PDB file of C-alpha atoms in Angstrom:
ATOM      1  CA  UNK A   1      30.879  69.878 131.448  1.00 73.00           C
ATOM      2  CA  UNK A   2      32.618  67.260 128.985  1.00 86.00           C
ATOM      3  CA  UNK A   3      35.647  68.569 131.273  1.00 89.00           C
ATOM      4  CA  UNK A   4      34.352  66.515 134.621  1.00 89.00           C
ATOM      5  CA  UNK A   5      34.055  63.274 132.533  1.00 92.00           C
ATOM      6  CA  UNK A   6      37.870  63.087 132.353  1.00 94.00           C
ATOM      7  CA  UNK A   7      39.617  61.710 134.776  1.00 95.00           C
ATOM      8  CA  UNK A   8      42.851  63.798 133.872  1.00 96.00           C
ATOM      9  CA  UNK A   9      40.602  66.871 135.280  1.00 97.00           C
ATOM     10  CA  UNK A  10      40.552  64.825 138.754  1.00 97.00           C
ATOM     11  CA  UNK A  11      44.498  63.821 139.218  1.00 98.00           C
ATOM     12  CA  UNK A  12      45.181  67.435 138.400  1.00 98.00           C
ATOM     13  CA  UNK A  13      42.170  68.536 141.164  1.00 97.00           C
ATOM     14  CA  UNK A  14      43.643  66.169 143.134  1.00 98.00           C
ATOM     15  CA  UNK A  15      47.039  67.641 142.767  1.00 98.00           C
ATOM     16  CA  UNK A  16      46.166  71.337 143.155  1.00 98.00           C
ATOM     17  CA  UNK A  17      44.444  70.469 146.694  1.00 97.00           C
ATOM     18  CA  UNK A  18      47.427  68.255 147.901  1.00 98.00           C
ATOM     19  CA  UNK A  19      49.417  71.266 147.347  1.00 98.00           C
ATOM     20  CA  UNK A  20      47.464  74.022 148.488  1.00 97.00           C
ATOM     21  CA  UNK A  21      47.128  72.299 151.893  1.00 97.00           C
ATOM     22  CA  UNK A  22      51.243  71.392 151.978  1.00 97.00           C
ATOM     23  CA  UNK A  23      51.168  75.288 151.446  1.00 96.00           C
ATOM     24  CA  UNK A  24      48.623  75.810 154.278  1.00 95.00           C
ATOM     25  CA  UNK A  25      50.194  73.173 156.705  1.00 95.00           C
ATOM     26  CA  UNK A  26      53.654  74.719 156.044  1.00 94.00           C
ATOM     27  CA  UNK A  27      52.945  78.327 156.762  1.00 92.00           C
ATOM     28  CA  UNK A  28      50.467  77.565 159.724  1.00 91.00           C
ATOM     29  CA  UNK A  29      53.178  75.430 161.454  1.00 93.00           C
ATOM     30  CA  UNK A  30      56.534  76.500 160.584  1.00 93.00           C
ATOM     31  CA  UNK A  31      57.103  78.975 163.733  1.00 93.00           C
ATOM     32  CA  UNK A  32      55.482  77.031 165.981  1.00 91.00           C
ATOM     33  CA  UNK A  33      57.178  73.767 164.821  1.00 91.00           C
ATOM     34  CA  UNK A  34      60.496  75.161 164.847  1.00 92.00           C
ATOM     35  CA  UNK A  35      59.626  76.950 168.851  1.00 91.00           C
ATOM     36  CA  UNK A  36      58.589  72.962 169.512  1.00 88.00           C
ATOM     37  CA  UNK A  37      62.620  72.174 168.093  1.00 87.00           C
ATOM     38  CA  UNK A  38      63.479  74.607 171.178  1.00 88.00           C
ATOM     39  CA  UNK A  39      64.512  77.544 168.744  1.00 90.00           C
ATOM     40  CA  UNK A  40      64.377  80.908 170.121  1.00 91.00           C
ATOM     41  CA  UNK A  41      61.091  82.628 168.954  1.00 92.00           C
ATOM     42  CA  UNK A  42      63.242  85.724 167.172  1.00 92.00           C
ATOM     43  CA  UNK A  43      64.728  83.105 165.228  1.00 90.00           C
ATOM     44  CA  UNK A  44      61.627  81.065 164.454  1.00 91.00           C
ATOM     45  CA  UNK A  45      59.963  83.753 163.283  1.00 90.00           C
ATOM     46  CA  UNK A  46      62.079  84.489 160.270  1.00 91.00           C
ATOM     47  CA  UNK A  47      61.943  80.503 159.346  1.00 90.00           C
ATOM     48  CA  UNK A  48      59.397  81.463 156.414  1.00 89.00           C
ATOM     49  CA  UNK A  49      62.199  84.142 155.616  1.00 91.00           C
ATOM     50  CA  UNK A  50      64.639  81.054 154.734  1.00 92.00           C
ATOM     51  CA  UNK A  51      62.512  79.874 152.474  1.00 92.00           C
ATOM     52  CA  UNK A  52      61.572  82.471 150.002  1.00 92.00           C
ATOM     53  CA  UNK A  53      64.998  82.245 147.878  1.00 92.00           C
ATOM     54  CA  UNK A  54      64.342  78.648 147.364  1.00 95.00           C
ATOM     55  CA  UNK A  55      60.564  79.123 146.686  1.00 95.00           C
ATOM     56  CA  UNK A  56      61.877  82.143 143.973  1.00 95.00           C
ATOM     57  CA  UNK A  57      64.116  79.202 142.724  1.00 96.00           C
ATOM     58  CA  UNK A  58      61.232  76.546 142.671  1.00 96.00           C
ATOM     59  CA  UNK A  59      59.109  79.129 140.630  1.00 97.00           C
ATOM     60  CA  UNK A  60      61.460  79.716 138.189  1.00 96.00           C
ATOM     61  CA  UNK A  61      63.956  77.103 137.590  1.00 96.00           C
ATOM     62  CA  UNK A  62      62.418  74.217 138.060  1.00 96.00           C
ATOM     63  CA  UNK A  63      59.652  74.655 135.817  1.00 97.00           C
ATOM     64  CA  UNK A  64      62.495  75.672 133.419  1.00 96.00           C
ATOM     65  CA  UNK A  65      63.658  72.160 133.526  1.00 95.00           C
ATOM     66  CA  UNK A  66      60.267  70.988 132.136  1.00 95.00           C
ATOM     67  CA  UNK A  67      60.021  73.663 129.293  1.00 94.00           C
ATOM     68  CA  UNK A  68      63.709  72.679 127.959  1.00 96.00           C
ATOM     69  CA  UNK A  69      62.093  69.080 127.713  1.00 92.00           C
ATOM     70  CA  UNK A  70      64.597  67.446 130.210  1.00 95.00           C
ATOM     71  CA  UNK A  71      61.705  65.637 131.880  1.00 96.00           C
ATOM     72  CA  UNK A  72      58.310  65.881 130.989  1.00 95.00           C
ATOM     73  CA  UNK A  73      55.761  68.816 133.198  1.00 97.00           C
ATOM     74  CA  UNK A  74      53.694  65.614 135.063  1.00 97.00           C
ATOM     75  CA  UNK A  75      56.762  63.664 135.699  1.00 98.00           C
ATOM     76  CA  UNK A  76      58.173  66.822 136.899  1.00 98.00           C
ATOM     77  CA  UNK A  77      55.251  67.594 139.767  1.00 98.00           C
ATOM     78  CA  UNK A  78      55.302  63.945 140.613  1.00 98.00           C
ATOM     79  CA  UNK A  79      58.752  63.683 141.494  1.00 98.00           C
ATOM     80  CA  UNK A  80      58.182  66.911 143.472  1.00 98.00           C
ATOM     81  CA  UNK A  81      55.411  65.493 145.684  1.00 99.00           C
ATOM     82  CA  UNK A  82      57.555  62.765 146.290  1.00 99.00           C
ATOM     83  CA  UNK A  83      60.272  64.819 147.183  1.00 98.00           C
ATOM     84  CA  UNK A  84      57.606  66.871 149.517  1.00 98.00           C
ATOM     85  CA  UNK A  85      56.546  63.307 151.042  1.00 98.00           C
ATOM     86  CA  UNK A  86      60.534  62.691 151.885  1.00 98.00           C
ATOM     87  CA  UNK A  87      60.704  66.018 153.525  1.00 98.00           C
ATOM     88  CA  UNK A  88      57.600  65.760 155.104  1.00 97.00           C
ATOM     89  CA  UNK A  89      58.559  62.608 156.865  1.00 98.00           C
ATOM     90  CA  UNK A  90      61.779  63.680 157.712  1.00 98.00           C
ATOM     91  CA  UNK A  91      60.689  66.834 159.097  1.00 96.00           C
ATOM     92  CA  UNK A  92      59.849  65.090 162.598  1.00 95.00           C
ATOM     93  CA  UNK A  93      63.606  63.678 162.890  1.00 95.00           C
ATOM     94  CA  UNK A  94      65.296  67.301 162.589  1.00 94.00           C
ATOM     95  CA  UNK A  95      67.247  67.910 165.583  1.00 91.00           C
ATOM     96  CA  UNK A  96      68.995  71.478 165.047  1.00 90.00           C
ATOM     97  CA  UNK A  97      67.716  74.286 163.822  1.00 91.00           C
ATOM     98  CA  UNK A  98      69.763  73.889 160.746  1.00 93.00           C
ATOM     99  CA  UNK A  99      68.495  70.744 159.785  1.00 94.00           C
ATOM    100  CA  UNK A 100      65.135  71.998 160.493  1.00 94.00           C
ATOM    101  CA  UNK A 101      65.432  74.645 157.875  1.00 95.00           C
ATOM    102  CA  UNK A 102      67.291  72.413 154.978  1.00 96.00           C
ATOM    103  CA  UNK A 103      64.187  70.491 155.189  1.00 96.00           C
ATOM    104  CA  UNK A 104      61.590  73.563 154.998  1.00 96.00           C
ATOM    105  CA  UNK A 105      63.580  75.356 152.577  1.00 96.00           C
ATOM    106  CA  UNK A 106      63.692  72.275 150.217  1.00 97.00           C
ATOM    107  CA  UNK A 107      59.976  71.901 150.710  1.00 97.00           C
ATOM    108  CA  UNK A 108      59.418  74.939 150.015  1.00 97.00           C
ATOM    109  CA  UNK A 109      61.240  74.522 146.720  1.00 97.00           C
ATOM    110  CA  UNK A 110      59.535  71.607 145.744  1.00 98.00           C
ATOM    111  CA  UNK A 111      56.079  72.738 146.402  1.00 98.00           C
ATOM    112  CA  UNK A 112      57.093  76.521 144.515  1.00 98.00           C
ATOM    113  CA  UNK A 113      57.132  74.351 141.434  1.00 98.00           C
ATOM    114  CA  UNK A 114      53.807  72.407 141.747  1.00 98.00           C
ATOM    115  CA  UNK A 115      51.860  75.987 142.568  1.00 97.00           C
ATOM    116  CA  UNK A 116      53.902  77.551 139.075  1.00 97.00           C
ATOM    117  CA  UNK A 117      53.132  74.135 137.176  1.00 98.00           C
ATOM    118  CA  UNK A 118      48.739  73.486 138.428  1.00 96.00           C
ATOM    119  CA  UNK A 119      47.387  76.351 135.701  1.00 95.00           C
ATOM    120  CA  UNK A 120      50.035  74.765 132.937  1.00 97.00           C
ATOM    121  CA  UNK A 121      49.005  71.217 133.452  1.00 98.00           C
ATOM    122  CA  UNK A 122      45.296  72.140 132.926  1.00 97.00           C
ATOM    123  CA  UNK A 123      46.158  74.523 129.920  1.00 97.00           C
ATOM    124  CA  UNK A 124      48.491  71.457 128.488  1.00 96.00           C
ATOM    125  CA  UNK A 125      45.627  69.098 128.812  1.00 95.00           C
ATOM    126  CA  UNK A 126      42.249  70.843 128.398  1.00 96.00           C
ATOM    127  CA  UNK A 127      43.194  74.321 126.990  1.00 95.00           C
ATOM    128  CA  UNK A 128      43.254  77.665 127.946  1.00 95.00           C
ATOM    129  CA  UNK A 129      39.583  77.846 128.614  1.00 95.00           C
ATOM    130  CA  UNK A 130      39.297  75.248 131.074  1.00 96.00           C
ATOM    131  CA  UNK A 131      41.936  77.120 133.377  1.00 96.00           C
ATOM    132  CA  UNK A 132      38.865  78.838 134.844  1.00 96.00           C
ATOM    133  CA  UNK A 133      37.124  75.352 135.641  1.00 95.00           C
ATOM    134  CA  UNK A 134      40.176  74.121 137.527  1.00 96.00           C
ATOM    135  CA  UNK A 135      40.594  76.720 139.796  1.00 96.00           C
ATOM    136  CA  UNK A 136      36.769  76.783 140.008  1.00 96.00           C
ATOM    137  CA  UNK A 137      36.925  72.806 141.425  1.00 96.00           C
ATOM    138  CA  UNK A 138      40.053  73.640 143.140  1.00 96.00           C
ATOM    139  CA  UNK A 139      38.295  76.225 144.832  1.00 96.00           C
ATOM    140  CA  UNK A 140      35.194  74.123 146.016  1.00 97.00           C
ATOM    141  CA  UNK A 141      36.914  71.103 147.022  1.00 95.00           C
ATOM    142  CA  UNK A 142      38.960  73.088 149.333  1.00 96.00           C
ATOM    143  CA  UNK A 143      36.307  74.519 151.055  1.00 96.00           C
ATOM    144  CA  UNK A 144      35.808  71.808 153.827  1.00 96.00           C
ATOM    145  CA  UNK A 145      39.768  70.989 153.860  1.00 94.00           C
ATOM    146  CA  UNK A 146      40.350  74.932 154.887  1.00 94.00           C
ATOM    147  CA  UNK A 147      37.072  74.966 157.335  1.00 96.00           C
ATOM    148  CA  UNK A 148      38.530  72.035 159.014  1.00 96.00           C
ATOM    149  CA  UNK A 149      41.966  72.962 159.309  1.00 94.00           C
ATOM    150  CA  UNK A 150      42.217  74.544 162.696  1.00 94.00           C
ATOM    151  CA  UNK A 151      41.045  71.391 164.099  1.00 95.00           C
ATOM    152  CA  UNK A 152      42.973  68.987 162.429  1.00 95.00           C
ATOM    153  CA  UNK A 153      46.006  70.934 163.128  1.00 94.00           C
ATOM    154  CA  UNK A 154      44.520  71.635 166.760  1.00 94.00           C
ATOM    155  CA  UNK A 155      43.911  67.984 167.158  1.00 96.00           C
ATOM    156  CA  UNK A 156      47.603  67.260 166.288  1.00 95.00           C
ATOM    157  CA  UNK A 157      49.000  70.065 168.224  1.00 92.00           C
ATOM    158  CA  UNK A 158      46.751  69.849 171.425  1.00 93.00           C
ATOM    159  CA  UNK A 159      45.553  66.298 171.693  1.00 94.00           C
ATOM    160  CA  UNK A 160      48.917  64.220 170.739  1.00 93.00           C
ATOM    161  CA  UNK A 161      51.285  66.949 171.024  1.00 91.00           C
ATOM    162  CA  UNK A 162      53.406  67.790 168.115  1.00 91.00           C
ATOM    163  CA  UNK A 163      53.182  68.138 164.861  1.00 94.00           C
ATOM    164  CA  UNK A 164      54.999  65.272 164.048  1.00 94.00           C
ATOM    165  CA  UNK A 165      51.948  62.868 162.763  1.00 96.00           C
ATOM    166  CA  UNK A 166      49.928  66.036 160.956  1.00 96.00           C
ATOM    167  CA  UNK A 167      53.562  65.890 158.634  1.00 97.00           C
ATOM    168  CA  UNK A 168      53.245  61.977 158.539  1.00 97.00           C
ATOM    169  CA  UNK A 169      49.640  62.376 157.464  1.00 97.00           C
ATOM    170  CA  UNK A 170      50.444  64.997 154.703  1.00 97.00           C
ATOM    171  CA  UNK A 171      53.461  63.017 153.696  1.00 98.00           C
ATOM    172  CA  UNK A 172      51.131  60.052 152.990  1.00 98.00           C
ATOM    173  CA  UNK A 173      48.790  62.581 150.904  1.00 98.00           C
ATOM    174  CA  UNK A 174      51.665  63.747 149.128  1.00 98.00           C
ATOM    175  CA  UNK A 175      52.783  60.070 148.372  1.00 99.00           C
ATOM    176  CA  UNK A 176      49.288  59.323 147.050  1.00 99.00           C
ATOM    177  CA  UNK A 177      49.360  62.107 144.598  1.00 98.00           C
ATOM    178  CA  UNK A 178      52.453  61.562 143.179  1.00 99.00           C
ATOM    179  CA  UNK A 179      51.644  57.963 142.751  1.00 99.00           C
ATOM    180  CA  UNK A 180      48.209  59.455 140.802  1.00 98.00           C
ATOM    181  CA  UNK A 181      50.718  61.813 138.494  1.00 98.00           C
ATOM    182  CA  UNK A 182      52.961  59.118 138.226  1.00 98.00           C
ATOM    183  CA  UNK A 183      50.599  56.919 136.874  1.00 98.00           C
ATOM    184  CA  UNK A 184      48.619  59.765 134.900  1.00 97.00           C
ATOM    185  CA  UNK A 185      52.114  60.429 133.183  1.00 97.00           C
ATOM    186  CA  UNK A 186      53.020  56.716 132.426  1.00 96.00           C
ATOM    187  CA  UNK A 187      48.779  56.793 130.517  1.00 95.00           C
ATOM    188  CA  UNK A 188      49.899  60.362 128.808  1.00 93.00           C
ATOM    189  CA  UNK A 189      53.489  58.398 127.585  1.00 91.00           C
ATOM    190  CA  UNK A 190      51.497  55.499 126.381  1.00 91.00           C
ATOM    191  CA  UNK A 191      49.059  57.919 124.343  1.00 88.00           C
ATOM    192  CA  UNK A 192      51.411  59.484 122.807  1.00 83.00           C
ATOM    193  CA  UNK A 193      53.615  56.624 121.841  1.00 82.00           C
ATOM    194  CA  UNK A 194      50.482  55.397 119.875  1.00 82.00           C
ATOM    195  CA  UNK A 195      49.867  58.569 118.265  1.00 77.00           C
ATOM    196  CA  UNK A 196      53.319  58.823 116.691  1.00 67.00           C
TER     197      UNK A 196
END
């Protein structure tokens, strides 16, 4: 329980759910986005193909840039949510299918590394044991985000149209987290600049 007094525990909540719904967003929308960019649906339907080398990459080499110490793991997710929020917003302005896929295949890079690095950020804070916890309060806080999905993307889709806003809106959610591991990283910095 001394786990839910930190606000550490929160950010990296926080974090977890920011990118489990990029994830859900993503795959829920990627066909029918691209069919909406006037793509043939044979081709739209291997769009999530596209993206598995660079989500193989994002699992494994970027994380690799952490563990050699070139930047630290919570500067490393935050610059990836930003980089999600840039491709996010810039998903909208695609106008070929080529550019459409550059931008989901570097999302799908980006957010690859934040779903290898939300365990490791717990276990680097807390400890192995409170791995369990996190997924625990990942799991719960989820639970209205993934029963309201279908209309929030519905309301997007049906009510205004495209898709276009429901990125805006997850851009701005992706902003806001990497602004919270941002700051959580400049707090972890100061720490240990006292320590040594």
């Amino acid at each position: 329980l001394e786990l839910l007094a930190r606000p550490t525990f929160y950010v990296l909540v926080l974090g977890a759910i920011a990118a489990d719904y990029t994830t859900l967003v993503v795959h829920g929308t990627i066909v029918d986005y691209a069919l909406d960019k006037g793509v043939s649906r044979k081709t739209a339907e291997v769009s999530m193909t596209y993206c598995s080398a660079t989500e193989l990459f994002g699992r494994l080499a970027l994380p690799l840039v952490a563990d050699l110490r070139f930047v630290g793991r919570t500067n490393l997710v935050a610059t990836c949510f930003t980089a999600m929020a840039a491709t996010s917003l810039a998903l909208p302005y695609t106008t070929s299918f080529l550019s459409y896929i550059l931008v989901q295949v570097t999302t799908a890079l980006f957010l690859a590394c934040v779903a290898t690095l939300k365990g490791v950020l717990v276990a680097d804070n807390f400890g192995a044991t409170a791995v369990p916890m996190f997924w625990g309060a990942n799991g719960l806080a989820l639970i209205p985000l993934l029963l309201a999905n279908p209309f929030i993307t519905g309301y997007f889709r049906d009510t205004m149209g495209s898709y276009d806003n429901l990125l805006r809106l997850l851009a701005g959610l992706q902003l806001f987290t990497a602004l919270a591991f941002f700051l959580l990283a400049f707090v972890q910095g100061k720490r240990s600049a006292r320590v040594s």
